[in-house]
Short mmCIF file of C-alpha atoms in Angstrom, two decimals:
data_model
loop_
_atom_site.label_atom_id
_atom_site.label_comp_id
_atom_site.label_asym_id
_atom_site.label_seq_id
_atom_site.Cartn_x
_atom_site.Cartn_y
_atom_site.Cartn_z
CA THR A 16 -109.75 94.00 -77.10
CA GLU A 17 -111.34 91.47 -74.30
CA LEU A 18 -108.96 89.78 -73.98
CA LEU A 19 -106.26 92.06 -73.94
CA VAL A 20 -108.35 93.81 -70.91
CA ALA A 21 -108.45 90.27 -69.12
CA GLN A 22 -104.62 89.95 -69.26
CA LEU A 23 -103.79 94.00 -67.87
CA ARG A 24 -106.47 93.21 -65.35
CA SER A 25 -103.40 90.50 -63.76
CA LEU A 26 -100.70 93.03 -63.87
CA PRO A 27 -99.94 94.83 -60.69
CA ARG A 28 -101.00 98.61 -60.84
CA ASP A 29 -97.01 99.75 -60.72
CA PHE A 30 -96.57 97.61 -63.82
CA PHE A 31 -95.55 100.48 -65.89
CA GLU A 32 -93.76 102.53 -63.21
CA ASP A 33 -91.51 99.59 -61.50
CA GLU A 34 -87.90 100.00 -62.79
CA LEU A 35 -88.06 96.10 -64.19
CA SER A 36 -91.03 96.16 -66.10
CA LYS A 37 -91.63 100.17 -66.97
CA GLU A 38 -89.79 100.41 -70.21
CA ASN A 39 -91.39 97.43 -71.48
CA PHE A 40 -92.66 96.68 -74.97
CA LEU A 41 -96.49 96.80 -73.98
CA ARG A 42 -96.57 100.27 -73.43
CA GLN A 43 -95.50 101.60 -76.97
CA CYS A 44 -98.13 98.71 -78.14
CA LEU A 45 -100.74 99.85 -76.36
CA ARG A 46 -99.95 103.64 -77.45
CA ASP A 47 -100.41 102.63 -81.31
CA TYR A 48 -103.56 100.22 -80.23
CA LEU A 49 -104.90 103.14 -79.02
CA GLU A 50 -104.18 105.30 -81.48
CA ILE A 51 -105.41 103.04 -84.13
CA LEU A 52 -108.85 102.99 -82.04
CA ARG A 53 -108.99 106.71 -81.75
CA ASP A 54 -108.73 106.30 -85.71
CA THR A 55 -111.20 104.01 -86.50
CA SER A 56 -114.39 105.74 -87.32
CA ARG A 57 -116.97 102.40 -87.38
CA LEU A 58 -116.13 100.00 -84.63
CA PRO A 59 -118.76 96.84 -83.90
CA ALA A 60 -120.89 97.38 -80.70
CA ARG A 61 -118.88 94.62 -79.00
CA GLN A 62 -115.62 96.16 -79.66
CA GLU A 63 -116.69 99.66 -78.59
CA LYS A 64 -117.64 98.70 -75.52
CA ALA A 65 -114.33 96.62 -75.02
CA GLN A 66 -112.63 99.98 -76.44
CA THR A 67 -114.09 101.85 -73.39
CA GLN A 68 -113.90 98.82 -70.94
CA LEU A 69 -109.99 98.97 -72.03
CA LYS A 70 -109.76 103.20 -71.85
CA ALA A 71 -111.25 103.09 -68.40
CA LEU A 72 -109.09 100.12 -67.05
CA LEU A 73 -105.77 101.98 -68.37
CA LYS A 74 -107.11 105.24 -66.51
CA SER A 75 -108.37 103.06 -63.11
CA LYS A 76 -105.07 100.90 -62.71
CA PHE A 77 -102.70 102.50 -64.34
CA GLY A 78 -103.61 106.14 -64.48
CA TRP A 79 -103.46 106.61 -67.87
CA GLY A 80 -105.24 109.51 -69.62
CA SER A 81 -108.04 109.50 -71.76
CA GLU A 82 -105.56 110.92 -74.66
CA ARG A 83 -102.37 110.53 -73.26
CA VAL A 84 -99.93 107.67 -72.12
CA PRO A 85 -97.65 107.69 -69.32
CA GLY A 86 -94.16 108.23 -71.27
CA ASP A 87 -95.57 110.03 -74.27
CA ASP A 88 -93.84 113.25 -73.71
CA GLU A 89 -90.41 111.45 -73.60
CA ASP A 90 -90.55 112.55 -77.53
CA GLU A 91 -91.69 115.64 -77.44
CA PRO A 92 -89.70 118.64 -77.73
CA VAL A 93 -88.46 120.40 -75.03
CA VAL A 94 -88.71 124.32 -74.71
CA VAL A 95 -85.62 125.73 -72.64
CA GLU A 96 -85.48 129.22 -71.48
CA LEU A 97 -82.34 131.26 -72.13
CA THR A 98 -80.96 134.16 -69.56
CA GLU A 99 -80.47 137.48 -71.04
CA LYS A 100 -76.59 136.41 -71.24
CA GLN A 101 -77.16 133.29 -72.37
CA LEU A 102 -78.97 134.96 -75.58
CA GLU A 103 -75.64 137.99 -75.68
CA GLU A 104 -73.44 135.01 -75.84
CA LEU A 105 -75.48 133.41 -78.46
CA LYS A 106 -76.50 136.69 -79.86
CA LEU A 107 -79.80 135.80 -80.50
CA ALA A 108 -80.55 139.07 -78.06
#
């Protein structure tokens, strides 16, 4: 994690938003890694500190929330509200 933090510090702030780099593999890898860390109940003190630094860097530099990663909502369901007319046409009213 310490090496990852050092490497992420060298990236530009818009790395995950820039047209050329926003759809890279790193977004999903970081998402998976953070999930693994979140599910790990006990970490050595050094790893716990590095995890805290990683989360702080992701939040301060790239705007990632503590539990949410930009782009996470891409796979979430979308709620579509239909008008009365559309409901009648679908016979759901």
